Structures are given as C-alpha cells and as structure tokens.
Amino acid sequence: MECISISYKTAKVKERCPFSFSGEEAVRFLDVLMAQPFVSQCVFLSTCNRTEIYVQGEPNSFARLEELLAGYAGMDVEKMRGFVRRYQGKRAVRHLFFVTCGMDSMVVGEDEILGQVRKAYVRSSEAGYLGYELHTVFQAALACAKKIKTKTQLSKASVSVATLAANEVFHLQAFPKTVLLIGSSGQIGGIVLKNLLGKKDVRVIATTRTHQGLYQDGSGRVQNVPYQDRYAYLEEADAVISATSSPHYTITANLARQAVRTQKSRLYLDLAVPADIDEGVAGLMGATRMGLDYFAKLARQNNLRRQQAVLDAGEILEQEADALAKTLLFHGAQDRLGEWKNRYGTYPLEKLLYKLRDELDSEAFGAVLEALDRP
C-alpha cells in the first residue's frame, strides 16, 4: 500500500484550499484514480485538514499520484510536492491507523475523523474499488479506533475544533450571547451547535446553504432562517461561526459593513477550507476573525494535557498494526503453502532451524524459537 498526504502539518489553510474537494468532486477524482493502469485499489480521503490518497497497485507510484492530484486541483506539481508526505508499506498502514484513531489530528483524539475515514472507505467499497488488501487494512484501522475509544481516556476527554470554537464564544463577556451559525446541518456545524446549546445563555440563529437539515431542539433557543437573509441577522449577533463546504465566501467584508449598524465587539469564527469568512472582516470596527490556523495553536495546547492518554492509545495502535501486518503476510503466503510443503515436508527440523537462523535477524529468529517452545 502507498499513500500521499497533504495535511495541516505540512500546509497552511490557503495551501490546502485547492485540495479540499466536495463529495461530488471526491467521487469524480476517485474514478480518475481507478482509471489509471498502475492503480488496482484506492481510497480517497478529503477533509478540512487533510487530503490523502491510499492505493494498492504498482510500487513507487508516488510521482504519478502527485501529478494526478496536482492536475485535478489545478496546482503546479512541483509547488505541491513542497508539502506532500509519502508513505509506503508498513509506514502507510501505520499512518492510516494514526489518522483513523485521531492521533494525527489537529486536536488529538477528535471524533470527526473516524466518521470521515469510514465514509471514504465505504465510498470506495460501494464503487468496487477495493480488494482484499485495502478492505482488510481499513477495517482493521476502524476497529482499532473503536478499541482505543473504549479502552483509553483519549476520546473520553475528546475535544474537537468545533468544541474549541464554541469555547471561544463562551469567553465573550456580553450576555446573553446570540450566535449566527452558518452551515448548522453539516457535521462540524452540528457539533458546534450541540456545544453552543450546552450553555443556557446562548441563543442560536441557524442557517444552511442547502436549506435542509434545519435544527430543532425544542428549547426555543434555535431560530432557523433562510440562507439569503443571513446578513440581516449580523446586527444582533455577538458571534458568527461559519462551517460550510461553500466554494464562495458566506460572509464578505463589504456586505458585513453595510449590514452592521452598531459598533459592538463581534467574533467571526471560520472553520472552513476554503475560507468562508472574508479576511477583510477583521478590519471592521470591533470585529475579530479567527480561522483554522488559530485553532491549530489552541489544539497544540490541548494536546499537551493529554499525553498519558496518547501513550496508552499508541500502545494499542502498535499492537493492532502488528497483528494486521501478520494477517497480510499470511494472506500473501497462501499461494506458496503447497510449494513449501513439498520442499520442506521431509526437511529435518534442525536443518530448517539453521536455515531460519541464517535468514532472519536475531529478533525474528528469537520469536520463532519462542513460538515453537509454546505448547
């Protein structure tokens, strides 16, 4: 298995923007990948914080994968290679495990990535783009993530970017707080909304670009409004949070300036890639704009407080990844079992052990001896 990855670790928000594909774009690119003669299986993962291609096929296909991705995104491939990471074999498997378990996330242990990986896996599976290898690897990664969430404190103390965004609203001094939430039916927007409603003093004005999935909680604190009327509610908002997959700004500085009459402090939180809120908004009187790069700094502080949970999760991850490696090795050897039986069926055990001693390193040879010593 091979993987190329662009993530928040290697590229800033503006650099990641061309590679943030909508669901339909991801499906089309997946079809492009499978049309390549050097690809036999593939999974394509695209989120706000990462874009990754996992393939099974001809070895050392990195350059061709990068050319495909750069061409589809409309970026110069040499520029893109400045922030691409490459993984192969065991390193690719281990990377997938880290990603799926939330240990490679901006906020370590966050829950959203598990659902995003599962969705990418199911998309490829339903399209018939998976074989034994990627099916097995992705199923093992998903199972490992569930095990870590059950057996460690990593998810029990889970904090996501959406949670950090809601906390910024809670830090505002003015009460009651009115929040204009754009994109409330999306996954991140939905988590933001849930966190906001965890505080009884917060009122939410919610809108979506698709006019679907409007939120009702029975508390009377959520007001659903048409997307085209969103600027009409800026005046009463203390904070604006936008988390959509829109290719265009949901809030522009010029229209915000026209909509706002009173110069009170307003917080604009942009959780989207590409950006939802025009950076020029920060120049408006009393306005503060925060994007994903800001939340990356908060996430690093949060991650430091959870180091023991990370160590516990890492131990489970390594065990599960090693078990998977043995499963794949055994599967790969199935078609050679008959040949080995014919070759070594009458081989003296002592002679076979000498052969293994000469071929294996000390750690592997010791493991063989320990296994033979067990009843």
CSV table of N, CA and C in Angstrom, one decimal, residues 41 43 121-122 124-126 128-142 324 328:
chain,number,residue,atom,x,y,z
A,41,GLN,N,-6.5,-0.7,-6.5
A,41,GLN,CA,-7.4,-0.5,-5.4
A,41,GLN,C,-7.1,1.0,-4.9
A,43,VAL,N,-8.5,4.4,-2.1
A,43,VAL,CA,-9.4,5.1,-1.2
A,43,VAL,C,-8.9,6.6,-1.2
A,121,TYR,N,-13.9,5.0,3.0
A,121,TYR,CA,-13.8,3.6,2.8
A,121,TYR,C,-15.0,3.0,2.2
A,122,VAL,N,-16.2,3.4,2.7
A,122,VAL,CA,-17.5,2.9,2.2
A,122,VAL,C,-17.7,3.3,0.7
A,124,SER,N,-15.4,3.9,-1.6
A,124,SER,CA,-14.6,3.0,-2.4
A,124,SER,C,-15.1,1.6,-2.5
A,125,SER,N,-15.6,1.1,-1.4
A,125,SER,CA,-16.2,-0.2,-1.3
A,125,SER,C,-17.4,-0.4,-2.2
A,126,GLU,N,-18.3,0.6,-2.1
A,126,GLU,CA,-19.5,0.5,-2.9
A,126,GLU,C,-19.3,0.7,-4.4
A,128,GLY,N,-16.7,-0.6,-5.8
A,128,GLY,CA,-16.0,-1.7,-6.3
A,128,GLY,C,-14.5,-1.5,-6.5
A,129,TYR,N,-14.0,-0.5,-5.7
A,129,TYR,CA,-12.6,-0.1,-5.9
A,129,TYR,C,-11.6,-0.7,-4.9
A,130,LEU,N,-12.1,-1.7,-4.1
A,130,LEU,CA,-11.3,-2.3,-3.1
A,130,LEU,C,-11.1,-3.8,-3.3
A,131,GLY,N,-9.9,-4.3,-2.9
A,131,GLY,CA,-9.7,-5.7,-2.9
A,131,GLY,C,-9.4,-6.2,-1.5
A,132,TYR,N,-8.8,-7.4,-1.4
A,132,TYR,CA,-8.5,-7.9,0.0
A,132,TYR,C,-7.7,-7.0,0.8
A,133,GLU,N,-6.6,-6.4,0.2
A,133,GLU,CA,-5.6,-5.7,1.0
A,133,GLU,C,-6.2,-4.4,1.6
A,134,LEU,N,-6.8,-3.5,0.8
A,134,LEU,CA,-7.3,-2.3,1.3
A,134,LEU,C,-8.6,-2.5,2.2
A,135,HIS,N,-9.4,-3.5,1.8
A,135,HIS,CA,-10.5,-3.9,2.7
A,135,HIS,C,-10.0,-4.2,4.1
A,136,THR,N,-9.0,-5.1,4.1
A,136,THR,CA,-8.5,-5.6,5.4
A,136,THR,C,-7.8,-4.5,6.2
A,137,VAL,N,-7.1,-3.6,5.5
A,137,VAL,CA,-6.3,-2.6,6.2
A,137,VAL,C,-7.3,-1.5,6.8
A,138,PHE,N,-8.3,-1.1,6.0
A,138,PHE,CA,-9.2,-0.1,6.5
A,138,PHE,C,-10.2,-0.6,7.6
A,139,GLN,N,-10.6,-1.9,7.5
A,139,GLN,CA,-11.4,-2.5,8.5
A,139,GLN,C,-10.6,-2.6,9.8
A,140,ALA,N,-9.4,-2.9,9.7
A,140,ALA,CA,-8.5,-3.0,10.9
A,140,ALA,C,-8.3,-1.7,11.6
A,141,ALA,N,-8.1,-0.6,10.7
A,141,ALA,CA,-7.9,0.7,11.3
A,141,ALA,C,-9.2,1.2,12.0
A,142,LEU,N,-10.3,1.0,11.4
A,142,LEU,CA,-11.6,1.4,12.0
A,142,LEU,C,-11.8,0.6,13.3
A,324,LEU,N,-2.2,-6.8,12.2
A,324,LEU,CA,-2.6,-6.6,10.8
A,324,LEU,C,-1.5,-7.0,9.9
A,328,LEU,N,-1.7,-9.8,6.8
A,328,LEU,CA,-1.4,-9.6,5.4
A,328,LEU,C,-0.3,-10.5,4.9
